[in-house]
CSV table of C-alpha atoms in Angstrom, one decimal:
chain,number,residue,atom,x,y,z
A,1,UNK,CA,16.1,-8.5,55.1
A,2,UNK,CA,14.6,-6.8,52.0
A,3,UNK,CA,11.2,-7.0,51.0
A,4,UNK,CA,8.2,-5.3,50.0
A,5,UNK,CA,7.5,-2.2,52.7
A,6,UNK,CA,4.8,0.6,52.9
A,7,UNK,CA,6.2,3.9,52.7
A,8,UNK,CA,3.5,6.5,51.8
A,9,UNK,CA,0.3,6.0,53.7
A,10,UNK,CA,-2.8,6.4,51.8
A,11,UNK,CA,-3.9,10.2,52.7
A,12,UNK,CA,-0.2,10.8,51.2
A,13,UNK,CA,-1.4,9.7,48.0
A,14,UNK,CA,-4.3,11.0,47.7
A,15,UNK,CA,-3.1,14.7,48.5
A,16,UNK,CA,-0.2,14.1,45.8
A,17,UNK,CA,-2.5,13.0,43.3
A,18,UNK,CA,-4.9,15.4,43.6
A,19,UNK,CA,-2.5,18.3,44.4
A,20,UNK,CA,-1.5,17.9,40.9
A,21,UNK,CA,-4.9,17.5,39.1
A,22,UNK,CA,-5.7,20.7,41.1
A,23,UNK,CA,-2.5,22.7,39.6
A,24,UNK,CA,-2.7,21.4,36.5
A,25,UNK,CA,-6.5,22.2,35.9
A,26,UNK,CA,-6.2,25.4,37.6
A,27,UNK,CA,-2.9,26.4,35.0
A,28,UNK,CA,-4.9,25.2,32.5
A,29,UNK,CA,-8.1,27.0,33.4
A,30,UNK,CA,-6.3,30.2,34.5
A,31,UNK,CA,-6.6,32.5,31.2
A,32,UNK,CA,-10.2,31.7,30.3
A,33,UNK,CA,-13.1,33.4,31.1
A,34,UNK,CA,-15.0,30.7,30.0
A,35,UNK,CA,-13.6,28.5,32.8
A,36,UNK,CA,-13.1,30.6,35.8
A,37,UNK,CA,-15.5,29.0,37.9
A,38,UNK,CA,-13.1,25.5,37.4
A,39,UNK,CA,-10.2,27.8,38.1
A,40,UNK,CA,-11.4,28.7,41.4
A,41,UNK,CA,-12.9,25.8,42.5
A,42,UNK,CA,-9.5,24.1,41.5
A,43,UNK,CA,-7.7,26.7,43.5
A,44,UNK,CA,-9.8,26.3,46.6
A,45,UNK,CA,-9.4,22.5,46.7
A,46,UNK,CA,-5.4,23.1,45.9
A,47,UNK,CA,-5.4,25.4,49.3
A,48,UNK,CA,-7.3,23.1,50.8
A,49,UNK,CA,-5.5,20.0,50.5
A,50,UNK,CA,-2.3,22.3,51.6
A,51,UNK,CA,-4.0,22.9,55.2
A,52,UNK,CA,-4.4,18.7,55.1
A,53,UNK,CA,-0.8,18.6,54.5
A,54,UNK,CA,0.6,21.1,56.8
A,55,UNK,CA,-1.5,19.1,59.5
A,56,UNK,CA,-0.3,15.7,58.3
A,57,UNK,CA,2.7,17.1,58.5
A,58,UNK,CA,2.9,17.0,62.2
A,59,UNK,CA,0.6,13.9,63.2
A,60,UNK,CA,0.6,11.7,60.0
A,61,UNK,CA,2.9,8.3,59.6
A,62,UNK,CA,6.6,8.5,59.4
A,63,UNK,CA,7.8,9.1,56.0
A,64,UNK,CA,5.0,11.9,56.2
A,65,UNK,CA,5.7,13.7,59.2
A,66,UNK,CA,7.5,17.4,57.9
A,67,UNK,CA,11.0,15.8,60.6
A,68,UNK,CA,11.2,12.9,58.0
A,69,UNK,CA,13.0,15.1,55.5
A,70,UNK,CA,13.9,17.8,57.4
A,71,UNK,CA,17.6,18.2,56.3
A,72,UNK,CA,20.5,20.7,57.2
A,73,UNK,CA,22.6,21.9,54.2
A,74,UNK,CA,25.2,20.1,54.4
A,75,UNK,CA,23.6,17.0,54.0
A,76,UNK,CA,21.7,18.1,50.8
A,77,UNK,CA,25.3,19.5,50.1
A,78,UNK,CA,26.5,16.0,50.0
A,79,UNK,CA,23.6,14.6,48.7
A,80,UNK,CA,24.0,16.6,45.8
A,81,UNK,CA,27.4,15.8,45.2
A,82,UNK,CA,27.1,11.8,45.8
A,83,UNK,CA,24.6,12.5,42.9
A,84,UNK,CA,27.2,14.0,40.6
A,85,UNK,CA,29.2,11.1,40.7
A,86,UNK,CA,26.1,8.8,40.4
A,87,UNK,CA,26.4,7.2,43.7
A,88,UNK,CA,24.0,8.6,45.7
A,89,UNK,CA,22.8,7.6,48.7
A,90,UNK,CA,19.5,5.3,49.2
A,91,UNK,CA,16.3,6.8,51.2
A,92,UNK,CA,13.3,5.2,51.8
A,93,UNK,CA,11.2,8.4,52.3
A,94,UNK,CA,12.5,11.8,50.5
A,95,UNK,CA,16.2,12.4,50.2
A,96,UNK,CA,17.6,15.5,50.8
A,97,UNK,CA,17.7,17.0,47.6
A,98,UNK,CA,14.2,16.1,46.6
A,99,UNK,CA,12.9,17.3,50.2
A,100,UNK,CA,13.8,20.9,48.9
A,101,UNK,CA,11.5,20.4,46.0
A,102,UNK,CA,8.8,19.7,48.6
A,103,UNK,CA,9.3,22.4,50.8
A,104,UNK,CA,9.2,24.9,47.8
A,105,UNK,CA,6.1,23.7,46.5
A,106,UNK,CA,4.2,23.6,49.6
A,107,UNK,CA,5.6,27.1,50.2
A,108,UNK,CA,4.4,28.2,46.8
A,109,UNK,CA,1.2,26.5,46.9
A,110,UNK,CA,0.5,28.1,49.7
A,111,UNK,CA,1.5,31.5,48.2
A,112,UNK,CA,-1.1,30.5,45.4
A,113,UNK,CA,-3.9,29.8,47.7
A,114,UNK,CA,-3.4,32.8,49.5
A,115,UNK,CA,-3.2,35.3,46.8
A,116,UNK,CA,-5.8,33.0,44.9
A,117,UNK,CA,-8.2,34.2,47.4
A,118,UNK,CA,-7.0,37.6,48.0
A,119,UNK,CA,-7.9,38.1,44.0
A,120,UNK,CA,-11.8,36.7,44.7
A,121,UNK,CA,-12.1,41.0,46.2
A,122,UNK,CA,-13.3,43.7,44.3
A,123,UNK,CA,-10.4,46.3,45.2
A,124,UNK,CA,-7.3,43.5,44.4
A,125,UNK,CA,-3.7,45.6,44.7
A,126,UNK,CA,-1.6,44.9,41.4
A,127,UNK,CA,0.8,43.4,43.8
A,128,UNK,CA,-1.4,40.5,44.6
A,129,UNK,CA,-1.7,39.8,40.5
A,130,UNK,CA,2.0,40.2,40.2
A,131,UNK,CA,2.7,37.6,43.5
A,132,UNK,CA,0.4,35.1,41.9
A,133,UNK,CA,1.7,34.8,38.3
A,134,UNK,CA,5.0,34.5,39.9
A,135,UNK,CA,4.6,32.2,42.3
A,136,UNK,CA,2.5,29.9,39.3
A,137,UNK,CA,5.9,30.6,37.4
A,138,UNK,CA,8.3,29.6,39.8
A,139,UNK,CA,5.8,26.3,40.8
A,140,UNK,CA,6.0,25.2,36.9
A,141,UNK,CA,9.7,25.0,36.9
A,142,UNK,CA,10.0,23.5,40.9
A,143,UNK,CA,7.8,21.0,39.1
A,144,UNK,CA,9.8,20.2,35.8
A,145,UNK,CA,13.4,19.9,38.2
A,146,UNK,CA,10.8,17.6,40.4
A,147,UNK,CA,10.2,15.4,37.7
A,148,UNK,CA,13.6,15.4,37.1
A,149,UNK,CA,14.6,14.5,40.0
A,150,UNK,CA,12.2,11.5,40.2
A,151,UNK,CA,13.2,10.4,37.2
A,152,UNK,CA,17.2,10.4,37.8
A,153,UNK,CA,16.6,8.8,41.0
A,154,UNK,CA,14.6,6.0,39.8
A,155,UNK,CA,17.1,5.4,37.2
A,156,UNK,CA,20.1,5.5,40.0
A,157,UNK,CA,18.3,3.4,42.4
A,158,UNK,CA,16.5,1.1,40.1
A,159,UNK,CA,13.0,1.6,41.9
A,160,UNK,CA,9.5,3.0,40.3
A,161,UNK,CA,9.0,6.2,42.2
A,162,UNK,CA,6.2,7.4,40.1
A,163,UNK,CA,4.4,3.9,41.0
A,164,UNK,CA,5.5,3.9,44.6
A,165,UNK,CA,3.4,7.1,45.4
A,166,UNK,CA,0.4,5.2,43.2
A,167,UNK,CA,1.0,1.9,45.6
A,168,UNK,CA,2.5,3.3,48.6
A,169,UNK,CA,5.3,0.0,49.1
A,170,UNK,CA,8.7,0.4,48.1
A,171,UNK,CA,11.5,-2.0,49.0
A,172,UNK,CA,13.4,-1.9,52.8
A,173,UNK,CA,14.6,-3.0,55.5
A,174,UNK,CA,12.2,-5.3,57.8
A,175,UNK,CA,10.5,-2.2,60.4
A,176,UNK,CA,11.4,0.5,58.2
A,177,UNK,CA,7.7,0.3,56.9
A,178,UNK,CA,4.9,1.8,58.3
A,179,UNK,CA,2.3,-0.1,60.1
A,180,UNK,CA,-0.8,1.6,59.1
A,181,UNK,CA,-2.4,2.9,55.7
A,182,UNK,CA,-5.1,5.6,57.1
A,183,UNK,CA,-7.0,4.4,54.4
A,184,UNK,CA,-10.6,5.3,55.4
A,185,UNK,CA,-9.3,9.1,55.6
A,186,UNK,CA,-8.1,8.8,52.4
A,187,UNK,CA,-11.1,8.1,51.6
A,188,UNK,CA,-12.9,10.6,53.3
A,189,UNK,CA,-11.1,12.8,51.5
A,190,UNK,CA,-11.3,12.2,48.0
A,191,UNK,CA,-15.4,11.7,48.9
A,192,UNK,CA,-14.7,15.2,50.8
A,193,UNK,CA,-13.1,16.8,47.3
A,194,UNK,CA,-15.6,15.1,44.8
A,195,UNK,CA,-18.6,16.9,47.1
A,196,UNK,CA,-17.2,19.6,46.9
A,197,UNK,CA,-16.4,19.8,43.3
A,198,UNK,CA,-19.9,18.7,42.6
A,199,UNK,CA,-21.5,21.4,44.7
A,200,UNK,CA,-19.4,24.2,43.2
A,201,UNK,CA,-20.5,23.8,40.1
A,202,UNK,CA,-24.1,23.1,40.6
């Protein structure tokens, strides 16, 4: 029976949201003088919520566990090509082509964080700079195929995807929901990145 399931718990949604304030601000921030200390305290909250992630990764619910779109190529080769021809299959959690999306951002966000805070020394090698603006390159456009990729499967399988990692429900099967939202550490963990902004820029 279909109805009206919970897919992405709430510490899901809160990482995704505030992953991408974190890039955004921190792309927007990263040329100015004027706004470096926003820069970096963006760039320490983005590296941050990636060690959340990694860990949720492994012990959060189902659709965010890292198994729950772990693919082999073939199926993201067939994936693709059901795509093509506009009859793509239906997944509650990430389907395989958008789960290679994921796994390059968290890869490159990484990559950011690291270098981000290899380029807080005095004696930074020209190599870290280089590995940073690349890796911020290659994010942007992982991001705009993303978005594309959201927006040509919400139009294919008729279903909000944008508002489905706002709400967390999606439609399914009866049991292919999860049970529990985590809620109060969502919570925790927006109150954990609002602290922290406000004491960074004290």
């Amino acid at each position: 029976m279909i109805q009206r399931i919970m897919v992405w718990d709430v510490p899901t949604r809160v990482f995704h949201w505030l992953l991408v304030t974190s890039f955004v601000g921190a792309y927007l921030t990263a040329e100015s003088e004027r706004y470096r200390d926003i820069h970096v305290m963006l760039g320490y909250t983005l590296f941050g919520l990636l060690a959340f992630r990694v860990l949720w990764g492994f012990i959060g619910t189902r659709y965010a566990q890292f198994r729950s779109f772990l693919f082999a190529p073939g199926q993201v080769a067939t994936y693709a090509l059901s795509l093509l021809k506009g009859k793509a299959m239906h997944y509650i959690g990430h389907n395989p082509a958008g789960s290679i999306s994921i796994w390059l951002l968290l890869t490159l966000g990484i990559s950011l964080g690291v270098t981000g805070v290899m380029l807080m020394q005095d004696d930074v090698n020209d190599n870290v700079v280089n590995i940073h603006a690349l890796a911020t390159n290659i994010m942007l456009v992982v991001v705009a195929i993303h978005l594309a990729g959201v927006l040509v499967s919400s139009v294919l399988h008729r279903e909000n995807l944008v508002r489905a990692m706002v709400t967390g429900i999606k439609f399914g099967e009866t049991g292919e929901g999860v049970s529990r939202s985590f809620a109060w550490l969502g919570a925790i963990m927006a109150a954990a990145v609002a602290t922290f902004w406000f004491l960074f820029l004290r």
